Backbone as ProteinMPNN parsed JSONL, in Angstrom:
{"seq_chain_A": "MQSKYNPFNHFTSDTVLQLLKAGAKFIVLQRFQWPGITSGKGFMATPYNLETTANAHVHHLEPNEGKVVSLDPLPDKVRDMLTSDDYKIFINTVRETKWKNELLRYYRQDIYSYLRSNTDFTTKSPIDIDIYFENGRLTAKITSNDNTHLTTVYKLIN", "coords_chain_A": {"N_chain_A": [[10.998, -4.09, 21.253], [11.136, -4.142, 18.04], [10.513, -1.75, 15.68], [8.097, -1.776, 12.854], [8.949, -1.996, 9.363], [8.282, 0.519, 7.255], [7.79, 1.753, 4.214], [6.384, 4.08, 3.093], [5.564, 7.358, 2.528], [4.104, 9.706, 4.228], [0.787, 11.089, 4.007], [0.138, 14.274, 4.241], [-1.06, 17.557, 5.567], [0.57, 19.327, 4.243], [1.473, 17.818, 2.123], [-1.065, 17.631, 0.58], [-0.995, 20.333, -0.588], [0.847, 20.074, -2.355], [0.324, 18.51, -4.168], [-1.987, 19.732, -5.356], [-0.59, 21.592, -6.413], [0.451, 20.745, -8.302], [-1.02, 19.839, -9.76], [-3.151, 17.593, -9.446], [-6.309, 17.013, -8.347], [-8.114, 15.513, -7.057], [-8.17, 12.64, -4.429], [-7.944, 9.192, -4.266], [-9.092, 7.923, -2.054], [-7.854, 4.867, 0.269], [-9.194, 1.688, 2.16], [-6.194, 0.515, 3.761], [-3.901, -2.129, 4.968], [-0.957, -2.628, 7.074], [1.54, -3.959, 8.715], [1.82, -3.326, 12.145], [-0.001, -1.282, 12.254], [-2.829, -0.793, 13.289], [-6.186, -2.266, 12.095], [-8.513, -1.179, 10.296], [-7.593, 1.483, 10.377], [-5.862, 2.376, 9.1], [-4.462, 4.061, 5.52], [-4.619, 4.445, 2.523], [-3.238, 6.733, -0.159], [-4.496, 7.923, -3.359], [-3.511, 9.922, -6.059], [-4.882, 11.78, -8.237], [-5.247, 13.501, -11.445], [-8.122, 13.678, -12.844], [-11.546, 13.609, -12.344], [-12.706, 11.052, -13.272], [-10.83, 9.428, -14.229], [-10.255, 8.566, -11.313], [-11.953, 7.517, -10.734], [-11.988, 5.242, -11.969], [-9.995, 3.788, -10.491], [-11.728, 3.742, -8.151], [-13.716, 2.178, -8.901], [-12.386, -0.358, -9.216], [-12.238, -1.735, -6.921], [-13.395, -3.275, -3.651], [-16.59, -3.029, -1.87], [-17.029, -0.619, 0.085], [-14.081, -0.365, 0.413], [-12.866, 2.064, -0.531], [-12.963, 5.123, -1.577], [-13.493, 8.235, -3.675], [-11.986, 11.297, -2.837], [-12.131, 15.079, -3.26], [-9.488, 17.271, -3.387], [-9.301, 19.736, -3.085], [-12.173, 21.924, -1.673], [-10.673, 19.713, 0.744], [-12.284, 17.209, 2.725], [-14.008, 17.841, 5.965], [-14.024, 16.013, 7.511], [-11.629, 14.12, 6.145], [-9.716, 16.253, 6.996], [-9.588, 16.013, 9.958], [-8.672, 13.193, 10.096], [-6.041, 13.658, 9.19], [-4.819, 14.996, 11.255], [-5.109, 13.625, 13.504], [-4.225, 10.91, 16.071], [-4.986, 8.359, 15.605], [-4.9, 7.798, 13.28], [-3.909, 6.475, 9.997], [-2.66, 7.741, 7.435], [-1.008, 7.542, 3.934], [0.484, 8.187, 1.439], [0.951, 6.751, -1.947], [3.529, 6.924, -1.952], [7.155, 6.261, -2.318], [9.852, 6.624, 0.462], [12.661, 5.738, 0.117], [14.9, 5.04, -2.95], [15.533, 2.1, -2.767], [13.559, 0.522, -1.321], [11.4, -1.982, -2.185], [13.857, -3.905, -2.097], [14.875, -3.649, 0.879], [12.202, -4.301, 2.191], [11.98, -6.509, 1.537], [13.994, -8.133, 2.787], [13.665, -6.866, 5.317], [11.509, -8.524, 6.155], [11.814, -11.0, 5.366], [11.549, -13.893, 7.094], [8.968, -13.745, 7.439], [7.744, -13.68, 5.275], [9.002, -16.2, 3.774], [7.543, -18.229, 5.532], [5.09, -17.462, 4.601], [5.311, -18.639, 1.977], [6.05, -21.348, 1.762], [3.383, -22.418, 3.672], [1.428, -21.171, 1.866], [2.038, -21.687, -0.586], [2.846, -24.159, -3.709], [5.686, -24.0, -4.057], [9.276, -24.933, -3.682], [12.534, -24.643, -1.514], [13.952, -25.145, -2.846], [13.959, -23.909, -5.53], [14.011, -21.084, -7.494], [13.212, -17.734, -6.641], [11.124, -15.426, -7.86], [10.354, -12.368, -6.906], [7.727, -9.608, -7.424], [6.851, -6.363, -6.823], [4.153, -4.444, -6.232], [2.156, -1.295, -7.294], [-1.346, -1.601, -8.054], [-4.17, -0.413, -8.778], [-4.272, 1.129, -5.996], [-3.305, -1.196, -4.216], [-0.859, -2.466, -2.755], [0.788, -5.027, -4.201], [1.9, -8.32, -4.768], [3.283, -10.28, -7.301], [4.851, -13.347, -7.419], [7.079, -15.493, -8.409], [7.635, -18.675, -9.436], [9.586, -20.786, -11.578], [7.29, -21.91, -13.626], [5.415, -21.523, -12.462], [3.332, -18.982, -11.043], [2.23, -16.824, -8.673], [-0.356, -14.803, -7.204], [-1.073, -12.507, -4.662], [-1.716, -9.758, -1.552], [0.641, -7.549, -0.548], [0.633, -7.553, 2.326], [-0.309, -9.613, 3.479], [1.496, -11.348, 2.234], [3.544, -10.643, 3.77], [2.455, -10.49, 6.418]], "CA_chain_A": [[10.426, -4.404, 19.856], [11.735, -3.624, 17.199], [9.498, -0.894, 14.929], [7.814, -2.352, 11.365], [9.436, -1.451, 8.413], [6.678, 0.977, 6.528], [8.601, 2.747, 3.799], [5.642, 5.104, 2.309], [5.253, 8.849, 2.83], [3.008, 9.864, 5.192], [-0.084, 11.82, 3.676], [0.123, 15.46, 5.422], [-1.305, 18.954, 4.924], [1.726, 19.43, 3.519], [1.154, 16.824, 0.755], [-2.299, 18.411, -0.101], [-0.773, 21.254, -1.217], [1.891, 19.682, -3.215], [-0.714, 17.803, -5.06], [-3.111, 20.896, -6.064], [0.143, 22.445, -7.081], [1.438, 19.571, -9.164], [-2.367, 19.786, -10.724], [-3.893, 16.83, -8.933], [-7.437, 17.533, -7.72], [-8.907, 14.512, -6.619], [-7.799, 11.135, -4.626], [-8.893, 7.908, -3.74], [-8.619, 7.229, -0.16], [-8.893, 3.273, 0.846], [-8.076, 1.111, 3.39], [-5.104, -0.184, 3.634], [-3.183, -2.747, 6.234], [0.521, -2.827, 7.308], [2.122, -4.471, 10.119], [1.815, -2.591, 13.153], [-0.906, 0.208, 12.121], [-4.453, -1.221, 13.606], [-7.371, -2.655, 11.698], [-9.346, 0.114, 9.795], [-7.342, 2.816, 10.674], [-4.651, 2.904, 8.253], [-5.342, 5.093, 4.632], [-3.223, 4.951, 1.573], [-4.06, 8.079, -0.828], [-3.677, 8.079, -4.489], [-3.34, 11.543, -6.667], [-5.58, 11.816, -9.706], [-5.966, 15.38, -11.598], [-9.371, 13.554, -13.204], [-12.458, 12.633, -11.481], [-13.322, 10.225, -13.966], [-9.591, 8.394, -13.689], [-10.452, 8.139, -9.82], [-13.741, 7.006, -10.221], [-11.721, 3.758, -12.869], [-9.614, 2.978, -10.001], [-12.676, 3.07, -6.797], [-14.435, 0.478, -9.638], [-11.541, -1.877, -8.865], [-12.134, -1.999, -5.382], [-14.359, -4.314, -2.9], [-17.329, -2.172, -1.572], [-16.292, 0.402, 1.082], [-12.714, -0.567, 0.548], [-12.506, 3.615, -0.935], [-13.728, 6.34, -2.079], [-12.697, 9.216, -4.437], [-12.419, 12.682, -2.63], [-11.398, 15.839, -3.424], [-7.941, 18.313, -2.743], [-9.895, 21.475, -2.757], [-11.726, 21.53, -0.267], [-10.62, 18.615, 1.337], [-13.838, 17.375, 3.417], [-13.204, 18.367, 6.905], [-13.7, 14.589, 8.144], [-10.596, 13.736, 5.988], [-8.59, 17.366, 7.633], [-9.152, 15.874, 11.167], [-8.019, 12.487, 10.01], [-4.824, 13.545, 8.87], [-4.349, 15.639, 12.609], [-5.38, 12.632, 13.973], [-3.114, 9.891, 16.369], [-5.523, 7.202, 15.613], [-5.737, 7.142, 12.073], [-2.511, 6.566, 9.568], [-2.802, 7.596, 6.224], [0.071, 6.928, 3.342], [0.103, 8.451, -0.244], [1.368, 5.93, -2.837], [4.96, 7.123, -2.748], [7.784, 5.841, -1.083], [10.536, 7.537, 1.191], [13.866, 5.798, -0.509], [14.821, 4.258, -4.156], [15.539, 0.678, -2.688], [12.524, -0.243, -0.729], [11.241, -2.976, -2.541], [15.084, -4.652, -1.592], [14.576, -3.466, 2.251], [10.885, -4.94, 2.86], [11.925, -8.207, 0.955], [15.012, -8.57, 3.748], [13.067, -6.996, 6.866], [10.24, -9.814, 5.935], [12.436, -12.665, 4.725], [10.972, -14.887, 7.73], [7.497, -13.598, 7.142], [7.612, -14.344, 3.274], [9.408, -17.777, 3.982], [6.007, -18.625, 6.573], [3.957, -17.77, 3.569], [5.156, -19.259, 1.001], [5.654, -22.648, 2.626], [1.901, -22.177, 3.824], [0.47, -20.447, 0.574], [2.027, -22.126, -1.915], [3.532, -25.401, -3.93], [7.261, -23.209, -4.069], [10.276, -25.454, -2.666], [13.347, -23.861, -0.884], [15.846, -25.312, -3.988], [13.163, -23.191, -6.787], [14.316, -20.222, -7.651], [11.796, -17.412, -6.954], [11.398, -13.986, -8.241], [8.339, -11.118, -6.424], [7.79, -8.781, -8.103], [5.606, -5.311, -5.732], [3.669, -2.887, -7.157], [1.077, -0.421, -6.576], [-2.158, -1.903, -8.343], [-5.61, 0.192, -8.168], [-3.945, 1.42, -4.797], [-3.212, -2.383, -3.637], [0.155, -3.116, -2.603], [0.782, -6.406, -5.048], [3.252, -9.141, -5.041], [3.498, -11.518, -8.277], [5.675, -14.254, -7.223], [7.1, -16.555, -9.948], [9.077, -19.681, -9.585], [9.565, -21.803, -12.757], [6.074, -21.363, -14.557], [4.297, -20.998, -11.442], [3.16, -17.57, -10.548], [1.263, -16.741, -7.554], [-0.686, -13.266, -6.669], [-1.027, -11.668, -3.366], [-0.927, -8.392, -1.233], [2.03, -7.566, 0.023], [0.269, -7.146, 3.611], [-0.722, -11.358, 3.204], [2.605, -12.053, 2.146], [4.284, -10.021, 5.36], [1.966, -11.041, 8.229]], "C_chain_A": [[10.571, -3.602, 18.805], [10.426, -2.261, 16.512], [9.162, -1.789, 13.519], [8.187, -1.624, 10.336], [8.342, -1.124, 7.301], [7.985, 1.723, 5.678], [7.386, 4.071, 3.213], [5.367, 5.77, 3.172], [3.856, 9.225, 3.384], [2.216, 11.405, 4.33], [-0.717, 12.881, 4.641], [-1.008, 16.597, 4.821], [-0.632, 19.669, 4.017], [1.284, 18.956, 1.979], [-0.556, 17.237, -0.183], [-2.283, 19.187, -0.519], [0.278, 20.992, -2.297], [0.897, 19.191, -4.371], [-1.081, 18.709, -5.74], [-2.024, 21.542, -6.583], [0.608, 21.724, -8.205], [0.142, 19.164, -9.619], [-3.407, 18.614, -9.799], [-5.706, 17.445, -8.439], [-8.543, 16.575, -7.084], [-8.149, 13.131, -5.56], [-8.159, 10.398, -4.574], [-8.317, 7.43, -2.64], [-9.43, 5.854, 0.425], [-8.029, 2.627, 1.907], [-7.167, 0.563, 2.961], [-4.213, -0.847, 4.925], [-1.983, -2.687, 6.343], [0.326, -3.361, 8.453], [2.265, -3.399, 10.816], [0.927, -0.966, 13.137], [-2.2, -0.982, 12.257], [-5.206, -1.551, 12.366], [-7.853, -1.351, 11.279], [-8.608, 1.373, 10.507], [-6.17, 3.401, 9.792], [-5.538, 3.682, 6.693], [-4.39, 4.706, 3.878], [-4.467, 5.862, 0.277], [-3.858, 7.362, -2.118], [-4.482, 8.991, -5.299], [-4.249, 10.934, -8.071], [-6.162, 13.601, -10.273], [-7.783, 14.949, -12.452], [-10.362, 12.602, -12.185], [-12.833, 11.36, -12.22], [-12.334, 9.097, -14.082], [-9.733, 7.747, -12.526], [-11.128, 7.555, -9.831], [-13.279, 5.568, -11.178], [-11.256, 3.052, -11.758], [-10.707, 2.641, -8.682], [-13.479, 2.055, -7.64], [-13.914, -0.509, -9.247], [-11.503, -2.261, -7.253], [-13.242, -2.865, -4.869], [-15.236, -3.354, -2.187], [-16.962, -1.606, -0.625], [-15.099, -0.009, 1.163], [-12.223, 1.212, 0.302], [-13.224, 4.02, -1.228], [-12.808, 7.585, -3.113], [-13.213, 10.778, -3.827], [-11.793, 13.91, -3.422], [-10.644, 16.585, -2.686], [-8.888, 19.191, -2.279], [-11.638, 21.696, -3.158], [-11.13, 19.895, -0.427], [-11.501, 18.464, 2.784], [-13.334, 17.275, 4.964], [-13.032, 16.548, 7.933], [-11.769, 14.159, 7.823], [-9.196, 15.342, 6.873], [-8.472, 16.201, 9.105], [-8.543, 14.433, 10.859], [-6.559, 12.644, 9.878], [-3.916, 14.442, 10.075], [-4.414, 14.708, 13.998], [-4.024, 11.328, 14.916], [-3.663, 8.629, 15.948], [-5.564, 7.009, 14.005], [-3.783, 7.747, 11.253], [-2.453, 6.627, 8.091], [-1.362, 7.985, 5.258], [-0.745, 7.723, 1.878], [1.286, 7.553, -0.848], [2.889, 6.228, -2.891], [5.962, 6.815, -1.486], [9.044, 6.406, -0.81], [12.073, 7.043, 0.239], [13.438, 4.889, -1.5], [14.666, 2.347, -3.301], [14.315, 0.195, -1.797], [11.893, -1.534, -0.766], [12.556, -4.276, -1.806], [14.741, -5.074, 0.344], [13.175, -4.392, 2.934], [11.49, -6.316, 2.833], [13.171, -8.286, 2.478], [14.584, -8.439, 5.389], [12.273, -7.783, 7.026], [10.395, -10.378, 5.967], [11.751, -13.639, 5.768], [9.468, -14.93, 7.372], [7.524, -14.807, 5.638], [8.197, -15.698, 3.243], [7.948, -18.506, 4.254], [5.625, -18.946, 4.579], [4.204, -18.763, 2.308], [5.29, -20.68, 1.221], [4.511, -23.6, 3.093], [0.983, -22.088, 2.636], [0.751, -20.804, -0.332], [2.983, -23.57, -2.092], [5.122, -24.951, -4.03], [8.109, -24.376, -3.314], [11.132, -24.44, -2.419], [14.105, -24.207, -1.859], [14.711, -24.503, -5.088], [13.404, -21.901, -6.747], [13.187, -19.345, -7.7], [11.982, -15.641, -7.407], [9.835, -13.474, -7.215], [8.915, -10.062, -6.613], [7.185, -7.798, -7.376], [5.742, -4.901, -6.802], [2.293, -2.347, -6.755], [-0.152, -1.158, -8.314], [-3.684, -1.519, -7.808], [-5.394, 0.186, -6.386], [-3.44, 0.475, -3.934], [-1.473, -2.3, -3.913], [0.333, -4.871, -3.203], [1.68, -7.378, -4.714], [2.935, -9.856, -5.787], [4.951, -12.335, -7.76], [5.786, -15.412, -8.356], [8.36, -17.639, -9.873], [8.829, -20.606, -10.566], [8.472, -21.371, -13.761], [5.102, -21.196, -13.763], [4.437, -19.717, -10.943], [1.81, -17.401, -9.796], [1.051, -14.75, -7.306], [-1.247, -13.291, -5.134], [-0.614, -10.367, -3.113], [0.574, -8.365, -0.684], [1.763, -7.881, 1.58], [-0.078, -8.982, 4.089], [0.556, -11.681, 3.5], [3.841, -12.102, 3.742], [3.979, -10.245, 6.709], [1.808, -11.468, 8.616]], "O_chain_A": [[10.136, -2.453, 18.729], [9.437, -2.069, 17.219], [10.076, -2.517, 13.132], [7.751, -0.473, 10.324], [7.698, -1.937, 6.637], [8.971, 2.177, 6.259], [7.957, 5.124, 2.928], [5.013, 5.425, 4.299], [2.75, 8.985, 2.9], [2.807, 12.458, 4.097], [-1.61, 12.714, 5.471], [-1.658, 16.444, 3.787], [-1.084, 20.454, 3.183], [0.889, 19.616, 1.018], [-0.87, 17.05, -1.358], [-3.321, 19.464, -1.121], [0.465, 21.882, -3.126], [0.923, 19.726, -5.48], [-0.617, 18.738, -6.88], [-2.415, 22.31, -7.463], [1.221, 22.346, -9.072], [0.109, 17.974, -9.933], [-4.537, 19.031, -9.545], [-5.826, 18.659, -8.273], [-9.654, 16.937, -6.697], [-7.361, 12.525, -6.286], [-9.328, 10.556, -4.928], [-7.33, 6.732, -2.408], [-10.582, 5.626, 0.795], [-6.894, 2.8, 2.349], [-7.164, 0.079, 1.829], [-3.863, -0.089, 5.83], [-1.61, -2.684, 5.17], [-0.699, -3.334, 9.135], [2.806, -2.43, 10.283], [1.151, 0.071, 13.762], [-2.419, -1.861, 11.424], [-4.725, -0.966, 11.395], [-7.553, -0.391, 11.988], [-9.269, 2.163, 11.18], [-5.7, 4.539, 9.79], [-6.755, 3.854, 6.626], [-3.269, 4.569, 4.369], [-5.657, 5.763, -0.022], [-3.18, 6.335, -2.142], [-5.712, 8.997, -5.351], [-4.159, 9.856, -8.658], [-6.952, 14.435, -9.832], [-8.576, 15.877, -12.606], [-10.191, 11.545, -11.577], [-13.379, 10.535, -11.487], [-12.742, 7.936, -14.058], [-9.454, 6.551, -12.446], [-11.212, 6.769, -8.888], [-14.155, 4.704, -11.195], [-11.685, 1.909, -11.601], [-10.668, 1.523, -8.168], [-13.912, 1.069, -7.042], [-14.538, -1.516, -8.913], [-10.733, -3.018, -6.661], [-14.076, -3.207, -5.708], [-14.476, -2.527, -1.683], [-16.132, -2.376, -0.141], [-14.825, -0.095, 2.36], [-11.252, 1.612, 0.944], [-14.338, 3.497, -1.264], [-11.579, 7.653, -3.146], [-14.271, 11.35, -4.091], [-10.915, 13.645, -4.244], [-10.873, 16.716, -1.484], [-9.194, 19.308, -1.093], [-12.214, 21.674, -4.245], [-11.157, 19.15, -1.407], [-11.475, 19.275, 3.711], [-12.296, 16.652, 5.189], [-12.169, 16.165, 8.723], [-10.901, 13.971, 8.675], [-8.014, 15.141, 7.153], [-7.41, 15.612, 9.307], [-7.547, 14.362, 11.58], [-5.832, 11.811, 10.419], [-2.699, 14.611, 9.991], [-3.965, 14.942, 15.12], [-3.02, 10.986, 14.29], [-2.854, 7.702, 15.895], [-6.241, 6.1, 13.523], [-2.958, 8.61, 11.551], [-2.2, 5.587, 7.484], [-0.572, 8.742, 5.823], [-1.907, 7.796, 1.478], [2.414, 7.584, -0.358], [3.512, 5.789, -3.858], [5.8, 6.977, -0.276], [9.59, 6.803, -1.84], [12.63, 7.972, -0.346], [12.429, 4.185, -1.482], [13.674, 1.629, -3.425], [14.399, -1.03, -1.708], [11.761, -2.215, 0.251], [12.227, -5.279, -1.174], [14.5, -6.146, 0.898], [13.218, -5.016, 3.994], [11.534, -7.102, 3.78], [12.489, -8.756, 3.389], [14.833, -9.195, 6.328], [12.072, -8.002, 8.221], [9.599, -11.134, 6.525], [11.183, -14.493, 5.088], [8.86, -15.958, 7.07], [7.396, -15.981, 5.29], [7.62, -16.404, 2.415], [7.341, -19.183, 3.424], [5.758, -19.866, 3.772], [3.356, -19.504, 1.81], [4.36, -21.293, 0.696], [4.449, -24.829, 3.053], [-0.015, -22.787, 2.459], [0.024, -20.516, -1.283], [3.647, -24.076, -1.187], [5.839, -25.95, -4.087], [7.593, -24.783, -2.273], [10.852, -23.335, -2.885], [15.154, -23.564, -1.89], [15.174, -25.118, -6.048], [12.911, -21.395, -5.739], [12.227, -19.637, -8.414], [12.95, -14.913, -7.189], [8.764, -14.029, -6.973], [10.001, -9.588, -6.276], [6.404, -8.54, -6.779], [6.528, -4.836, -7.747], [1.494, -2.915, -6.011], [0.31, -1.131, -9.454], [-4.276, -2.017, -6.85], [-6.07, -0.493, -5.613], [-3.052, 0.912, -2.85], [-0.944, -2.116, -5.009], [-0.048, -5.806, -2.499], [2.56, -6.788, -4.088], [2.032, -10.542, -5.307], [6.035, -11.753, -7.796], [4.901, -16.014, -8.964], [9.555, -17.51, -10.138], [7.812, -21.288, -10.442], [8.73, -20.551, -14.642], [4.004, -20.783, -14.137], [5.495, -19.316, -10.458], [0.678, -17.72, -10.159], [1.871, -13.832, -7.262], [-1.839, -14.265, -4.669], [0.249, -9.741, -3.729], [1.371, -9.289, -0.521], [2.675, -8.479, 2.151], [0.026, -9.286, 5.278], [0.922, -12.155, 4.575], [4.5, -12.934, 4.365], [4.667, -10.244, 7.73], [1.6, -11.187, 9.796]]}, "name": "protein", "num_of_chains": 1, "seq": "MQSKYNPFNHFTSDTVLQLLKAGAKFIVLQRFQWPGITSGKGFMATPYNLETTANAHVHHLEPNEGKVVSLDPLPDKVRDMLTSDDYKIFINTVRETKWKNELLRYYRQDIYSYLRSNTDFTTKSPIDIDIYFENGRLTAKITSNDNTHLTTVYKLIN"}
């Protein structure tokens, strides 16, 4: 079986040190779904210098989707998650510059299936897919002519 394409950098103890050196004091740690990651075991970390900015991020999340976590000291529960094989924690940065193109290429068939079953777009319609982070969620804005469809990237590729 081919492994699932995942462009995100892992959140590690070294990442915590790098963030602290860069001035970040908090992260929003929120649930993250991705193909190949067991449901409820994936998390995305978004760093913030100010707690007020982190709280503004959390305000946009669903109940129990995420919370603000101090980086210094990092809570024992989060530190344990970093060393556990059961959890996958990523930071909202990517390993390569052309990750969006690679993601679209790798999951092309899943994207076509999603578009056929969830939109009115036709195969002859020019389609543009913009992928971006919004409040820690990887979002896809799909545009064809004057129609726009928003979804999470996970729904688009899974």
